[in-house]
PDB file of C-alpha atoms in Angstrom:
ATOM      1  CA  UNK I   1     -83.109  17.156  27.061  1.00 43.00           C
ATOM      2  CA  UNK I   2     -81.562  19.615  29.744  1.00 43.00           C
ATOM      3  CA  UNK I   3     -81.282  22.843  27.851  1.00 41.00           C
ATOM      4  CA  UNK I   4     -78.133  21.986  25.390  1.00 41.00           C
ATOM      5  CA  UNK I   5     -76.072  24.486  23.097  1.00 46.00           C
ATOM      6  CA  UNK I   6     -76.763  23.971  19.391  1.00 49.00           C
ATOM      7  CA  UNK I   7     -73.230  23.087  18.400  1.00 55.00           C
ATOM      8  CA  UNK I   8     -71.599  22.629  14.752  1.00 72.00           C
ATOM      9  CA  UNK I   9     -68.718  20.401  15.764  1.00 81.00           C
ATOM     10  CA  UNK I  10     -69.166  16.942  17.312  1.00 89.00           C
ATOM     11  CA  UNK I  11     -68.219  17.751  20.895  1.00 90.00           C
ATOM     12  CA  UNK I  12     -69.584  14.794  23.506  1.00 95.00           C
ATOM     13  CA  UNK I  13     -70.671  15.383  26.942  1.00 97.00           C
ATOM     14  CA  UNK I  14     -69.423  12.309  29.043  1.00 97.00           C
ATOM     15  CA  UNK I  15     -70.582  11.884  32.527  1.00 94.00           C
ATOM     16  CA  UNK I  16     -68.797  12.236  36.095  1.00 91.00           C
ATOM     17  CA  UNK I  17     -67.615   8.743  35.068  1.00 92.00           C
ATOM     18  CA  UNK I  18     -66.307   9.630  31.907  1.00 96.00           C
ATOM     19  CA  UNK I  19     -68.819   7.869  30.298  1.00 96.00           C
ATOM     20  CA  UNK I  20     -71.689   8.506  27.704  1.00 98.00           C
ATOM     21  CA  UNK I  21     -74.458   6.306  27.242  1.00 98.00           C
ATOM     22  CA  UNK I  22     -74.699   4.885  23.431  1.00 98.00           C
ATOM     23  CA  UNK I  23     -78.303   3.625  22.031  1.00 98.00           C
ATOM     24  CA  UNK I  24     -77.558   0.891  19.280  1.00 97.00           C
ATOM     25  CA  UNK I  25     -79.760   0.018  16.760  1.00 97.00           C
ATOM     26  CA  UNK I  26     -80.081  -2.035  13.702  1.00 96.00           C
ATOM     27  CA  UNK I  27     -79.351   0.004  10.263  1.00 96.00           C
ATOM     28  CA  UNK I  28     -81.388  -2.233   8.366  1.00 94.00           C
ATOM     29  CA  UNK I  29     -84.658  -1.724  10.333  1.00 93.00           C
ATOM     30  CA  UNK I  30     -83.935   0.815  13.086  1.00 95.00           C
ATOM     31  CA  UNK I  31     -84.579  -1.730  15.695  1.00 95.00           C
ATOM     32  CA  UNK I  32     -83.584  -0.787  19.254  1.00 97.00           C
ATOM     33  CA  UNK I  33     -80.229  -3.928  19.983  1.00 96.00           C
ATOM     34  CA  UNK I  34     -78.612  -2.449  23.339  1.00 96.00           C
ATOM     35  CA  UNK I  35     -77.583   0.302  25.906  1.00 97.00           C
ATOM     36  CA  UNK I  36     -73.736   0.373  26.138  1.00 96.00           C
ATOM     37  CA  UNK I  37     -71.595   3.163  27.004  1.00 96.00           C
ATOM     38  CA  UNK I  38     -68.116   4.746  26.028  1.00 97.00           C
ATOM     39  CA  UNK I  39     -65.065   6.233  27.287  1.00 97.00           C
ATOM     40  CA  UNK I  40     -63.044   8.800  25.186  1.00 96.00           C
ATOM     41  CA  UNK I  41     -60.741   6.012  24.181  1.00 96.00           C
ATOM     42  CA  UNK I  42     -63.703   3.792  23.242  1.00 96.00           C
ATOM     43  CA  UNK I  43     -65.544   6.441  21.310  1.00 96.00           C
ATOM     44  CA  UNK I  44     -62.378   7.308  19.622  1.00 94.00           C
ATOM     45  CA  UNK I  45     -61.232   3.623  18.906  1.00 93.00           C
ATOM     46  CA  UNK I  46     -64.638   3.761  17.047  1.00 94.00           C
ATOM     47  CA  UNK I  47     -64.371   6.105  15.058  1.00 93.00           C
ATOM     48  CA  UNK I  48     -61.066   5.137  14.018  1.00 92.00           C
ATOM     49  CA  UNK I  49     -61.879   1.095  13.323  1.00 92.00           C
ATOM     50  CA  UNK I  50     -65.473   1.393  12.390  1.00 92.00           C
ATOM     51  CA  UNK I  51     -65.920  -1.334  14.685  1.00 92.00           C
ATOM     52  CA  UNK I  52     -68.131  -0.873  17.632  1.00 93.00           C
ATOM     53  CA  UNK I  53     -66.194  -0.401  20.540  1.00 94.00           C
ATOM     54  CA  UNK I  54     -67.535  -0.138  24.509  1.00 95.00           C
ATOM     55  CA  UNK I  55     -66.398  -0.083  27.515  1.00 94.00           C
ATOM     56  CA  UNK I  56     -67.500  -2.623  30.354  1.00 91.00           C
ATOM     57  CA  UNK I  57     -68.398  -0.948  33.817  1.00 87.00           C
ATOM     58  CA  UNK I  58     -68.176  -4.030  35.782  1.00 86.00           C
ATOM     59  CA  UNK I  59     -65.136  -5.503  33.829  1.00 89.00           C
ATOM     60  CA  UNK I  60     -63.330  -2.142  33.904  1.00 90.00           C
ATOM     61  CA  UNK I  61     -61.864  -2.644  30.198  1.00 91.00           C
ATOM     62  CA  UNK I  62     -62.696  -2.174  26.646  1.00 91.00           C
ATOM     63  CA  UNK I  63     -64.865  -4.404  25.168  1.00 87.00           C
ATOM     64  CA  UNK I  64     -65.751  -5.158  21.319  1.00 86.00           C
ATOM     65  CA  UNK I  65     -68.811  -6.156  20.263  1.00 79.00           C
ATOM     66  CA  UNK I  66     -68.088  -9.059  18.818  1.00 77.00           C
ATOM     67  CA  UNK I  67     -64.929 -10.181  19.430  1.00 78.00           C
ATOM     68  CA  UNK I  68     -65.312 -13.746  20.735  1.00 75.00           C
ATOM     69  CA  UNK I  69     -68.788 -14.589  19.535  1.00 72.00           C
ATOM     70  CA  UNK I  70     -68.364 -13.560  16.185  1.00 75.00           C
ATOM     71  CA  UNK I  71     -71.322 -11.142  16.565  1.00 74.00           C
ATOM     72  CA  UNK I  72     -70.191  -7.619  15.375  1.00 78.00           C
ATOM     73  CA  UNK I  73     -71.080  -4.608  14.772  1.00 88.00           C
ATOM     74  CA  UNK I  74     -70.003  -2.538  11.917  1.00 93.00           C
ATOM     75  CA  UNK I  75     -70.709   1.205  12.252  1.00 95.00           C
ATOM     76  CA  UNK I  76     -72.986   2.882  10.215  1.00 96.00           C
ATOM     77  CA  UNK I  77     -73.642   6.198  11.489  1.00 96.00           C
ATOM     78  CA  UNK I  78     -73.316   7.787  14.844  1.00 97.00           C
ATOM     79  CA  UNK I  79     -75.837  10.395  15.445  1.00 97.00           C
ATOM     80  CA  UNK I  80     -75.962  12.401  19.158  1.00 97.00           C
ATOM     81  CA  UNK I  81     -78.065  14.393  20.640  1.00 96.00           C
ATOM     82  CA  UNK I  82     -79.730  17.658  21.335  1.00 94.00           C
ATOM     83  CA  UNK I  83     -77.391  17.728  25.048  1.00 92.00           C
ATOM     84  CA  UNK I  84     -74.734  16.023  23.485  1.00 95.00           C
ATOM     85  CA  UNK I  85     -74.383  13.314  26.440  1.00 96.00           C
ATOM     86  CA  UNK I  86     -75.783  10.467  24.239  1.00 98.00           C
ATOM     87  CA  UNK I  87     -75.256   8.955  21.057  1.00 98.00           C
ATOM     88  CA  UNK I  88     -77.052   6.977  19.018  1.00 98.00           C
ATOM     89  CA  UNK I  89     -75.283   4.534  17.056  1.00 97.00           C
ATOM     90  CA  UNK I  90     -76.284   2.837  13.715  1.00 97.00           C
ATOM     91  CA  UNK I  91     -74.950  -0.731  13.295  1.00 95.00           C
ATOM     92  CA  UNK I  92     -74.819  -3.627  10.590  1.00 94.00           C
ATOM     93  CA  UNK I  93     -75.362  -6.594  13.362  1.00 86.00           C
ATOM     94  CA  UNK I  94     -74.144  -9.893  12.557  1.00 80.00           C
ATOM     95  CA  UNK I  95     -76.407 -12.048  14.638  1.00 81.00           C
ATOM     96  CA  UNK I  96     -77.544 -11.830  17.941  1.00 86.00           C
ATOM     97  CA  UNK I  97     -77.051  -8.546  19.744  1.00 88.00           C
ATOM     98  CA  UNK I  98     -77.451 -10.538  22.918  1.00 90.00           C
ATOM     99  CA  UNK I  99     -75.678 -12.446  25.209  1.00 87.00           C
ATOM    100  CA  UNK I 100     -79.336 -14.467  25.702  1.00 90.00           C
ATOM    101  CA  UNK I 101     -79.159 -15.263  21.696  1.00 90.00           C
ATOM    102  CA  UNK I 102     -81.461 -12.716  20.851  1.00 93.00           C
ATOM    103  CA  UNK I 103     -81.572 -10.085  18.550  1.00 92.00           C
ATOM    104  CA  UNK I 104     -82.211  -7.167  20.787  1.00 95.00           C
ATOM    105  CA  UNK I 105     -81.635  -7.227  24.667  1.00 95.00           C
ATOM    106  CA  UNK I 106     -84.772  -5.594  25.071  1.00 97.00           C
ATOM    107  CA  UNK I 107     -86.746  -9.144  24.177  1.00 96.00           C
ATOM    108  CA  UNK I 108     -89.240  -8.735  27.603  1.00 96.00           C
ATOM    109  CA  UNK I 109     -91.729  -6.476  27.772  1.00 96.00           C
ATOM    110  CA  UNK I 110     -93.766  -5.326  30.722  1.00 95.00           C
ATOM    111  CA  UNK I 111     -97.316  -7.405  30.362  1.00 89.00           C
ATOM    112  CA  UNK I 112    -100.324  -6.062  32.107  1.00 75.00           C
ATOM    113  CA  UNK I 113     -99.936  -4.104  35.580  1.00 69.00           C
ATOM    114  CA  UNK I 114     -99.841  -6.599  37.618  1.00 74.00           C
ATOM    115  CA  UNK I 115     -95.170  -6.758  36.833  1.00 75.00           C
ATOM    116  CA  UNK I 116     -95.725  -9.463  34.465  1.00 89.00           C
ATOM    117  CA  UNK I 117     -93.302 -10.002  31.628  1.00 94.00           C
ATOM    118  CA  UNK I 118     -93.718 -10.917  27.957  1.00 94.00           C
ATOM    119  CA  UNK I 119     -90.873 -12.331  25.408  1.00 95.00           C
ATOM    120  CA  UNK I 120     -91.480 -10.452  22.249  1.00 95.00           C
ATOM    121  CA  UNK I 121     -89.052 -11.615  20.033  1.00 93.00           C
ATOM    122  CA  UNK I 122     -87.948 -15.113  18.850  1.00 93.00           C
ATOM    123  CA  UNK I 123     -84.450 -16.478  20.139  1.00 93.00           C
ATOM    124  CA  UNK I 124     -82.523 -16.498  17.326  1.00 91.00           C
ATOM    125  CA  UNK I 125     -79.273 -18.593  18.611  1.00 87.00           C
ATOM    126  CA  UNK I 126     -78.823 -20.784  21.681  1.00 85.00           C
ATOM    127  CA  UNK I 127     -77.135 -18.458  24.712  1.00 81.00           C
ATOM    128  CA  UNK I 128     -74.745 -21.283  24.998  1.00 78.00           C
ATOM    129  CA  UNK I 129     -73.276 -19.655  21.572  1.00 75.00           C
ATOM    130  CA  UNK I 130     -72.958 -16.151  22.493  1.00 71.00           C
ATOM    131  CA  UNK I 131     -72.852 -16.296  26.270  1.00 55.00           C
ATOM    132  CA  UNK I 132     -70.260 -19.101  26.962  1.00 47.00           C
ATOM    133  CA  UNK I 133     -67.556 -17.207  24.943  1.00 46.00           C
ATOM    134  CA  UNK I 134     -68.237 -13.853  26.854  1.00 43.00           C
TER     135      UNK I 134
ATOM    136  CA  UNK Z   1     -75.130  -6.730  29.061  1.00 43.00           C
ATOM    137  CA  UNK Z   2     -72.762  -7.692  31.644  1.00 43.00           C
ATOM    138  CA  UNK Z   3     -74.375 -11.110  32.664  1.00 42.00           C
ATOM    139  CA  UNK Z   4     -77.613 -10.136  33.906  1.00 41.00           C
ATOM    140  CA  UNK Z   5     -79.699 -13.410  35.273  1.00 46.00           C
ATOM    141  CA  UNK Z   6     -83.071 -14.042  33.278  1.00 49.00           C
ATOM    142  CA  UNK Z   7     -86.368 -13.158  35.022  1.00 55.00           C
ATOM    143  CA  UNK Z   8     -89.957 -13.387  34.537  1.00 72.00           C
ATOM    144  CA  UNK Z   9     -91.018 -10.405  36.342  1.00 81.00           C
ATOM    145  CA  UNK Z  10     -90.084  -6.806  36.002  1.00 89.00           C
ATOM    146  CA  UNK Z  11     -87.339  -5.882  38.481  1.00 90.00           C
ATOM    147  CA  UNK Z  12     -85.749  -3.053  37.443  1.00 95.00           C
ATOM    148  CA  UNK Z  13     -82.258  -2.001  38.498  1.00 97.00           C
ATOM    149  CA  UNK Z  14     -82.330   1.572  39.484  1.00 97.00           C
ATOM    150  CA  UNK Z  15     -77.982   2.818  39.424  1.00 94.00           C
ATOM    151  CA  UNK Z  16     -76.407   4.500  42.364  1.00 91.00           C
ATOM    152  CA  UNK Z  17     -78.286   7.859  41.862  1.00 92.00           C
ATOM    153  CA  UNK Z  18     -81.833   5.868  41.797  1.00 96.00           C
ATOM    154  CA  UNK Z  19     -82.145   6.127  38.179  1.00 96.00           C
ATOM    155  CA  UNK Z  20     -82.677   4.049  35.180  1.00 98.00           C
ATOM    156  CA  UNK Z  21     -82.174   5.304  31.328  1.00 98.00           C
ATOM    157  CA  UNK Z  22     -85.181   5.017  29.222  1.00 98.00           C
ATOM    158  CA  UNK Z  23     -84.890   4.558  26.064  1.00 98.00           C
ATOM    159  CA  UNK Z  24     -87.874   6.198  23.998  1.00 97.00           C
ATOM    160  CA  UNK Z  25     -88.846   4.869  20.489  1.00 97.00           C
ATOM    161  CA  UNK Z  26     -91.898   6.213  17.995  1.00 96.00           C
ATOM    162  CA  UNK Z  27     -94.096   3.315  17.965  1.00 96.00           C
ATOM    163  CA  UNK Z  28     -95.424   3.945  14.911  1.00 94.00           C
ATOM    164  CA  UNK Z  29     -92.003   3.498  13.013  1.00 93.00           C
ATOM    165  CA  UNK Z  30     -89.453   2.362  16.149  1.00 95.00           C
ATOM    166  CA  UNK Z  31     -87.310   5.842  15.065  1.00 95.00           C
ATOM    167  CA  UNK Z  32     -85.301   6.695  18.433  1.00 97.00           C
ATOM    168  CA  UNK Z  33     -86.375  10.027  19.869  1.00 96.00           C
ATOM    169  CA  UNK Z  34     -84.693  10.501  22.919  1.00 96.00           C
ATOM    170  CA  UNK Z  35     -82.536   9.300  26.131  1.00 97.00           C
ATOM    171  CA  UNK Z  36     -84.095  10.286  29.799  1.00 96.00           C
ATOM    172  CA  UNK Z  37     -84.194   8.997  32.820  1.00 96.00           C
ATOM    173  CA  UNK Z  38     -86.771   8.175  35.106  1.00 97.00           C
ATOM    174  CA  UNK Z  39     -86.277   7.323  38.821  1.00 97.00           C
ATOM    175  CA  UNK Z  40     -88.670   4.563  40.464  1.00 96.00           C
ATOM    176  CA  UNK Z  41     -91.481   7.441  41.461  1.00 96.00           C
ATOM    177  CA  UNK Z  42     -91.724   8.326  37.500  1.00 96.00           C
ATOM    178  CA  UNK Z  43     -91.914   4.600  36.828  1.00 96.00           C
ATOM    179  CA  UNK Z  44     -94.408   4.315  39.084  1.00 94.00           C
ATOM    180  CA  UNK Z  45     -96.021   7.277  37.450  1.00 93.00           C
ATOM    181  CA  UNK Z  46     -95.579   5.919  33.956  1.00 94.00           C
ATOM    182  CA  UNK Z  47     -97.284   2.685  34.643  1.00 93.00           C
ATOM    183  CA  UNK Z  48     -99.931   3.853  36.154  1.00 92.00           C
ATOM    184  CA  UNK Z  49    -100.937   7.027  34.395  1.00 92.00           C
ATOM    185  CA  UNK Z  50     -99.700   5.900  30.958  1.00 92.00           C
ATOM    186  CA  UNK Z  51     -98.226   9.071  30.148  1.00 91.00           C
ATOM    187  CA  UNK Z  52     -94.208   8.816  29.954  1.00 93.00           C
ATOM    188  CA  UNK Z  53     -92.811  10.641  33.329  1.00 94.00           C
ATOM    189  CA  UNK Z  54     -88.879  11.554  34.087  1.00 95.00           C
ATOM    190  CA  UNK Z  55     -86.688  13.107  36.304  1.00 94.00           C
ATOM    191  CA  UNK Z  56     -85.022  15.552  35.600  1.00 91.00           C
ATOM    192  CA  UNK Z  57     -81.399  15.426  36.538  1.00 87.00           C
ATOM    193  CA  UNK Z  58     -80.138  19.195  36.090  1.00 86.00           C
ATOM    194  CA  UNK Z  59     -83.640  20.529  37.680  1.00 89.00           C
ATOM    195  CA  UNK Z  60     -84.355  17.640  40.108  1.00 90.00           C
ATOM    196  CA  UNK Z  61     -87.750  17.060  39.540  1.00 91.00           C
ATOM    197  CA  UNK Z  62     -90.403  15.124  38.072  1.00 91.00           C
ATOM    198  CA  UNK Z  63     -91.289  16.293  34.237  1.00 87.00           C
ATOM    199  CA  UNK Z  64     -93.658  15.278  32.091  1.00 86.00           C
ATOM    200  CA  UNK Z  65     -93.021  15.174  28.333  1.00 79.00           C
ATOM    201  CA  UNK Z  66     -95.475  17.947  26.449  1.00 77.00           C
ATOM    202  CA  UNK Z  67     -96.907  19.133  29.878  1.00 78.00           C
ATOM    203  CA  UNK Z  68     -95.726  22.670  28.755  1.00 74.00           C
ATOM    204  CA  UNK Z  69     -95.576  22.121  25.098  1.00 72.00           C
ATOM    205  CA  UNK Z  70     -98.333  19.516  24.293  1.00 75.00           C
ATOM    206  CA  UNK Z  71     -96.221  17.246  22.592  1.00 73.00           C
ATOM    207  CA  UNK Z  72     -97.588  14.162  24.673  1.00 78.00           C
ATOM    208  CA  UNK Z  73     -95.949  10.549  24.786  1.00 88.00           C
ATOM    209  CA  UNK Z  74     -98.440   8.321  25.529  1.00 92.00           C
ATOM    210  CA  UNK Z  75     -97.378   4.935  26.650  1.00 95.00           C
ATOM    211  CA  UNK Z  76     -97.223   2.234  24.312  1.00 96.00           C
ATOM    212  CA  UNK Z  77     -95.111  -0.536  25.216  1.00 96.00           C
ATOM    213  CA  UNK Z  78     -92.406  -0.684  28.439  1.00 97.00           C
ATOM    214  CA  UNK Z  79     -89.612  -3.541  27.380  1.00 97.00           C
ATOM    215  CA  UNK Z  80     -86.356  -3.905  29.589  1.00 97.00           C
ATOM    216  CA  UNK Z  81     -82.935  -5.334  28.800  1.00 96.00           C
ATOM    217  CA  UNK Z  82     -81.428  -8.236  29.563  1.00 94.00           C
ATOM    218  CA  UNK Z  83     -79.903  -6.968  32.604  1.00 92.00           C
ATOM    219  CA  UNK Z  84     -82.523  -4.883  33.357  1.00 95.00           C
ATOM    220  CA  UNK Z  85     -80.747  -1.949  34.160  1.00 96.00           C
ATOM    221  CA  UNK Z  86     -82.007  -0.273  30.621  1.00 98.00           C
ATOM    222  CA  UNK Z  87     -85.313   0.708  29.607  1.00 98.00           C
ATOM    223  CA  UNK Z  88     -87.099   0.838  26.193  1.00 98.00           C
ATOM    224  CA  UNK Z  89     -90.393   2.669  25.899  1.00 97.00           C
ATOM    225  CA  UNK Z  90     -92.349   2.599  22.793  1.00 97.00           C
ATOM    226  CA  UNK Z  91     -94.857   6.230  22.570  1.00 95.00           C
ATOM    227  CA  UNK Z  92     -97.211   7.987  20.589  1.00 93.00           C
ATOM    228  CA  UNK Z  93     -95.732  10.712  20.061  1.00 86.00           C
ATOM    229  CA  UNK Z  94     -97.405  14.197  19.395  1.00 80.00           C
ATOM    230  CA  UNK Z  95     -95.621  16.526  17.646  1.00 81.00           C
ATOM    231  CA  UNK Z  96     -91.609  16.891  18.088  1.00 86.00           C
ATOM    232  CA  UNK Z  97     -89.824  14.974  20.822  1.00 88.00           C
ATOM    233  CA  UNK Z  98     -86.746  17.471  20.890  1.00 90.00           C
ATOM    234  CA  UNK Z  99     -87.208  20.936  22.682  1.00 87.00           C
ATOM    235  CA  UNK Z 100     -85.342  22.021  19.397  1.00 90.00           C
ATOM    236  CA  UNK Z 101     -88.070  21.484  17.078  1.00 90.00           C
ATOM    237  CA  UNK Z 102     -86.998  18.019  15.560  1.00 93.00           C
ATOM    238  CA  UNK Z 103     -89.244  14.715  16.071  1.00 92.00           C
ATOM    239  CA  UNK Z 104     -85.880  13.310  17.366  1.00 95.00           C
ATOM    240  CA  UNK Z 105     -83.228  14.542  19.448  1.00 95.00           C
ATOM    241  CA  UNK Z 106     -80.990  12.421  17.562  1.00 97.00           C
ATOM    242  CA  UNK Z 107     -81.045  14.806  14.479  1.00 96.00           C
ATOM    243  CA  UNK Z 108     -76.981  15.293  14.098  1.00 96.00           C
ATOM    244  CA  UNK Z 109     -74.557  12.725  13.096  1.00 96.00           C
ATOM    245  CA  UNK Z 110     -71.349  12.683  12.861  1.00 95.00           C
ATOM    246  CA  UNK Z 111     -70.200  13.414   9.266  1.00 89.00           C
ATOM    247  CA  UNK Z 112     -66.815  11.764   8.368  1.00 75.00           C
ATOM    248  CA  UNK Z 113     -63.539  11.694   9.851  1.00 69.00           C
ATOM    249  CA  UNK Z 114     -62.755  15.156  10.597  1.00 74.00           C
ATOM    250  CA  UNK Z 115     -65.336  16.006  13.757  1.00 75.00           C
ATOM    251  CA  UNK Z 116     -67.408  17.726  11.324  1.00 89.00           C
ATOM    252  CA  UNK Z 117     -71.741  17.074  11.702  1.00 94.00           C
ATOM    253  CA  UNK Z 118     -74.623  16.723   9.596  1.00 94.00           C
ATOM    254  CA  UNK Z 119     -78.126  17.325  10.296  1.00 95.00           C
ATOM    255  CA  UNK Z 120     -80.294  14.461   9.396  1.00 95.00           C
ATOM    256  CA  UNK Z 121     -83.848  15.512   9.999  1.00 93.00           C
ATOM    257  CA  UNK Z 122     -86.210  18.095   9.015  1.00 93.00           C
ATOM    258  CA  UNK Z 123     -87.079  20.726  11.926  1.00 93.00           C
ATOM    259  CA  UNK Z 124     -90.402  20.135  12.090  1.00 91.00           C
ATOM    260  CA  UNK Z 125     -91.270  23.330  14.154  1.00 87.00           C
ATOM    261  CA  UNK Z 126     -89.770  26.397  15.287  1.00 85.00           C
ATOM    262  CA  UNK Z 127     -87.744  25.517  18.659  1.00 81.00           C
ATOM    263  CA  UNK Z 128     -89.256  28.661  20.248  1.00 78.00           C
ATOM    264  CA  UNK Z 129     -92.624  26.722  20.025  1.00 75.00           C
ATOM    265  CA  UNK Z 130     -91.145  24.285  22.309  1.00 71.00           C
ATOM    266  CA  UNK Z 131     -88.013  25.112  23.810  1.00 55.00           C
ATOM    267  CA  UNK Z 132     -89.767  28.905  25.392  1.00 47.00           C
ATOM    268  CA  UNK Z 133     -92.142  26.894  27.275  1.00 46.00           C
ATOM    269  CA  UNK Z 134     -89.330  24.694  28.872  1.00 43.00           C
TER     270      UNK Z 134
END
């Protein structure tokens, strides 16, 4: 959003972490599953496997979608942006996207102005399945 | 997604710089538009005006989407992830989210194996309509 270079070549910006910030959504219906971000290595593991591939800032090491739970994510199509410094990343999700058991991370919503919260999706698994195994 | 604790009111979790990643979805079809960040001032702003508010990293300041251009977001729906370090913001839209002309600043992808891109959207007006009032 910061005044990027039209570019014909898929050239990503990461950040002074070496990072870029990666939207996932659902390729069947677009939904909005997670924020996770990439390395180089991650990005190009990717791209390579067609697997989704991440990497954990508080773990410090790759992580796959997937890979104990049984939840993955099969790539799609990875779009990026006008700045080039985020992508957005079309996925065929089996299951829950997260850890809670729901489909999308983003299952609260901001209720009222008062800082309630609302649950706006169904739990789809118990978070005993996806979490235990993280 | 790293093993954020469940809460029932909105607590946000701002990074090191003060700043949180929103996010923003159409809410008349959920199609992703754009990444930005807002610090705790332009969530403060956003909540209570209804019109999305950011912060600009590279100009360090406050913007508001279509203040220049007119292409408004008006406030839909604010949901958070499950760590809460992520937002998602659901907008009316007016007119093209990307300063380029397209509805979404997501309008490359990445077009096979050999780095080369394709553009997915329409341009739905000329960038200098948007992008010269910048």
């Amino acid at each position: 959003m910061s005044g990027g270079e039209e570019s014909d070549v898929f050239a990503p910006l990461f950040n002074e972490q070496g990072l870029i910030p990666a939207v996932v959504t659902d390729a069947r219906d677009g939904a909005v599953l997670m924020l996770a971000y990439m390395n180089r290595d991650a990005l190009k593991l990717t791209l390579e496997t067609g697997e989704a591939h991440f990497w954990s800032r508080s773990r410090q090491k790759f992580w796959i979608k997937g890979e104990t739970s049984g939840h993955t994510q099969n790539v799609k199509d990875i779009a990026f942006d006008c700045d080039g410094d985020t992508l957005l990343i079309q996925v065929d999700q089996i299951g829950a996207a997260c850890h809670e058991g729901y489909k999308s991370c983003f299952f609260r919503s901001v209720d009222g102005g008062n800082g309630g919260v609302k649950t706006t999706e169904p739990q789809l698994v118990p978070p005993e399945q996806v979490y235990a195994k993280k």
